[in-house]
Amino acid sequence: MAQTRKIALHYLQHASWAALPPDDRELLELAAKAARNAYAPYSKFKVGAAARMESGEIIPGSNQENASFPAGTCAERTALHAAMAVLPKGTVESMAIVVPQVKGSRPVTPCGICRQALVEQERRQGGPIRLLLGIVKGPVIETFSAETLLPLSFDSSQLGRKPR
């Protein structure tokens, strides 16, 4: 007999950027600034991300589209992979993600591929990545782990081996 299971997501919603500490506002501002460097001639949907490393260094990223749509890279993975290329043993403490042109009451959340990449990085570094998802002059969603957004993620145990 099947059992019904329930997944609950726990996150904070802040009314605005002003409700956050200065370090978090700075990270959101840098993500919004990174969105200006997005290459999005097809979708016109510019996304910026900024990853704060344990060392304090901040690595920005923006989405980079391609006429062959699957070949594009999202802002979150651009920032994440740049951070690991520069600081391969580094720890990503937090990441802000901003889509400046979005208005409304709910920030945009990462796509499924980015959620999986963020969760993989959490496992790689042995600790959570705090996410700040923001709208310019609007609310901010704060999660204490990327896994909050992907509770049934795929991992190396399903491959029958551990990463090297």
Short mmCIF file of C-alpha atoms in Angstrom, two decimals:
data_model
loop_
_atom_site.label_atom_id
_atom_site.label_comp_id
_atom_site.label_asym_id
_atom_site.label_seq_id
_atom_site.Cartn_x
_atom_site.Cartn_y
_atom_site.Cartn_z
CA MET A 1 0.00 0.00 0.00
CA ALA A 2 1.32 3.44 -0.92
CA GLN A 3 2.13 5.95 1.78
CA THR A 4 1.45 9.64 1.38
CA ARG A 5 4.55 11.72 2.08
CA LYS A 6 4.82 15.47 2.54
CA ILE A 7 7.65 17.87 1.78
CA ALA A 8 7.60 21.25 3.54
CA LEU A 9 9.78 24.13 2.37
CA HIS A 10 11.08 26.53 4.99
CA TYR A 11 12.29 29.95 3.88
CA LEU A 12 12.15 33.58 4.90
CA GLN A 13 10.46 36.30 2.88
CA HIS A 14 11.76 39.81 3.49
CA ALA A 15 9.57 42.75 2.43
CA SER A 16 12.45 44.56 0.74
CA TRP A 17 16.21 44.78 0.39
CA ALA A 18 16.20 47.46 3.11
CA ALA A 19 15.13 44.81 5.64
CA LEU A 20 18.42 42.94 5.12
CA PRO A 21 21.88 43.44 6.64
CA PRO A 22 24.36 45.54 4.58
CA ASP A 23 26.34 42.47 3.39
CA ASP A 24 23.21 40.90 1.93
CA ARG A 25 22.14 44.16 0.26
CA GLU A 26 25.61 44.43 -1.27
CA LEU A 27 25.37 40.88 -2.65
CA LEU A 28 21.95 41.62 -4.20
CA GLU A 29 23.26 44.87 -5.69
CA LEU A 30 26.23 43.05 -7.24
CA ALA A 31 23.90 40.42 -8.68
CA ALA A 32 21.70 43.15 -10.20
CA LYS A 33 24.83 44.80 -11.61
CA ALA A 34 26.01 41.47 -13.07
CA ALA A 35 22.68 41.16 -14.92
CA ARG A 36 23.73 44.18 -17.03
CA ASN A 37 26.47 41.96 -18.51
CA ALA A 38 24.02 39.22 -19.50
CA TYR A 39 23.93 38.19 -23.14
CA ALA A 40 20.22 37.58 -23.68
CA PRO A 41 19.39 38.68 -27.25
CA TYR A 42 16.76 35.95 -27.67
CA SER A 43 14.80 35.89 -24.41
CA LYS A 44 15.60 39.46 -23.25
CA PHE A 45 15.53 37.87 -19.77
CA LYS A 46 18.66 39.14 -18.05
CA VAL A 47 19.69 37.41 -14.83
CA GLY A 48 22.53 38.25 -12.48
CA ALA A 49 24.09 36.23 -9.68
CA ALA A 50 26.79 36.94 -7.14
CA ALA A 51 28.47 34.24 -5.04
CA ARG A 52 30.08 35.21 -1.73
CA MET A 53 32.95 32.91 -0.88
CA GLU A 54 34.05 31.98 2.64
CA SER A 55 37.15 34.10 1.95
CA GLY A 56 34.89 37.15 1.44
CA GLU A 57 35.57 37.31 -2.29
CA ILE A 58 32.48 37.88 -4.44
CA ILE A 59 32.24 36.21 -7.86
CA PRO A 60 29.58 37.58 -10.25
CA GLY A 61 27.82 35.76 -13.06
CA SER A 62 25.21 36.51 -15.70
CA ASN A 63 23.25 34.39 -18.13
CA GLN A 64 24.86 33.85 -21.54
CA GLU A 65 22.46 32.72 -24.27
CA ASN A 66 23.19 30.97 -27.53
CA ALA A 67 21.10 30.65 -30.69
CA SER A 68 21.14 26.92 -29.92
CA PHE A 69 19.08 27.45 -26.75
CA PRO A 70 20.30 24.46 -24.72
CA ALA A 71 23.88 25.70 -25.13
CA GLY A 72 23.28 28.81 -22.99
CA THR A 73 24.40 29.10 -19.39
CA CYS A 74 22.35 30.52 -16.53
CA ALA A 75 23.73 33.22 -14.22
CA GLU A 76 23.80 30.91 -11.21
CA ARG A 77 25.99 28.31 -12.93
CA THR A 78 28.18 31.01 -14.49
CA ALA A 79 28.95 32.41 -11.03
CA LEU A 80 29.27 28.98 -9.41
CA HIS A 81 31.62 27.57 -12.05
CA ALA A 82 33.71 30.76 -12.18
CA ALA A 83 34.09 30.57 -8.39
CA MET A 84 35.25 26.95 -8.55
CA ALA A 85 37.62 27.72 -11.44
CA VAL A 86 39.27 30.50 -9.42
CA LEU A 87 38.99 28.92 -5.95
CA PRO A 88 38.64 25.14 -6.52
CA LYS A 89 38.79 24.35 -2.80
CA GLY A 90 36.70 27.38 -1.86
CA THR A 91 33.37 27.39 -0.09
CA VAL A 92 30.39 29.29 -1.45
CA GLU A 93 28.65 30.72 1.60
CA SER A 94 25.81 32.52 -0.13
CA MET A 95 24.52 33.50 -3.54
CA ALA A 96 22.20 36.32 -4.58
CA ILE A 97 20.13 35.96 -7.75
CA VAL A 98 18.34 38.95 -9.29
CA VAL A 99 16.28 39.46 -12.44
CA PRO A 100 16.10 43.29 -12.59
CA GLN A 101 13.24 43.55 -15.08
CA VAL A 102 10.85 41.39 -13.04
CA LYS A 103 8.22 43.30 -11.12
CA GLY A 104 5.68 41.85 -8.76
CA SER A 105 5.48 40.05 -5.50
CA ARG A 106 7.63 36.95 -6.02
CA PRO A 107 11.29 36.75 -7.02
CA VAL A 108 12.36 34.38 -9.78
CA THR A 109 13.78 31.07 -8.56
CA PRO A 110 16.60 29.06 -10.18
CA CYS A 111 15.78 26.58 -12.95
CA GLY A 112 16.05 22.85 -12.27
CA ILE A 113 19.54 22.50 -13.74
CA CYS A 114 20.83 25.34 -11.55
CA ARG A 115 19.15 23.88 -8.48
CA GLN A 116 20.90 20.57 -9.15
CA ALA A 117 24.27 22.33 -9.68
CA LEU A 118 23.88 24.29 -6.44
CA VAL A 119 22.97 21.15 -4.46
CA GLU A 120 25.95 19.30 -5.97
CA GLN A 121 28.20 22.18 -4.84
CA GLU A 122 26.75 21.94 -1.33
CA ARG A 123 27.71 18.28 -1.25
CA ARG A 124 31.13 19.00 -2.73
CA GLN A 125 31.95 21.60 -0.10
CA GLY A 126 30.23 19.79 2.77
CA GLY A 127 27.93 22.65 3.72
CA PRO A 128 24.92 24.69 2.64
CA ILE A 129 24.74 27.64 0.27
CA ARG A 130 22.39 30.33 1.51
CA LEU A 131 20.32 31.81 -1.34
CA LEU A 132 18.91 35.33 -1.65
CA LEU A 133 16.38 35.63 -4.49
CA GLY A 134 15.49 39.25 -5.10
CA ILE A 135 13.39 41.68 -7.06
CA VAL A 136 14.77 45.22 -7.37
CA LYS A 137 12.76 47.40 -4.96
CA GLY A 138 10.78 44.33 -3.95
CA PRO A 139 10.73 41.28 -1.72
CA VAL A 140 13.57 38.84 -1.12
CA ILE A 141 13.25 35.10 -0.55
CA GLU A 142 16.01 33.69 1.68
CA THR A 143 16.74 29.97 1.92
CA PHE A 144 19.38 28.51 4.20
CA SER A 145 20.32 25.81 1.70
CA ALA A 146 19.90 25.28 -2.04
CA GLU A 147 18.49 21.86 -1.17
CA THR A 148 15.39 23.66 0.13
CA LEU A 149 14.49 24.27 -3.52
CA LEU A 150 15.31 20.70 -4.64
CA PRO A 151 14.47 18.31 -1.79
CA LEU A 152 14.52 15.11 -3.89
CA SER A 153 17.72 15.82 -5.77
CA PHE A 154 19.78 13.33 -7.75
CA ASP A 155 23.13 12.48 -6.17
CA SER A 156 26.18 10.29 -6.60
CA SER A 157 24.73 7.52 -4.41
CA GLN A 158 22.25 6.82 -7.20
CA LEU A 159 25.19 6.21 -9.53
CA GLY A 160 26.55 3.58 -7.17
CA ARG A 161 29.80 5.47 -6.57
CA LYS A 162 31.19 8.55 -4.88
CA PRO A 163 32.83 11.48 -6.69
CA ARG A 164 36.64 11.52 -6.62
#
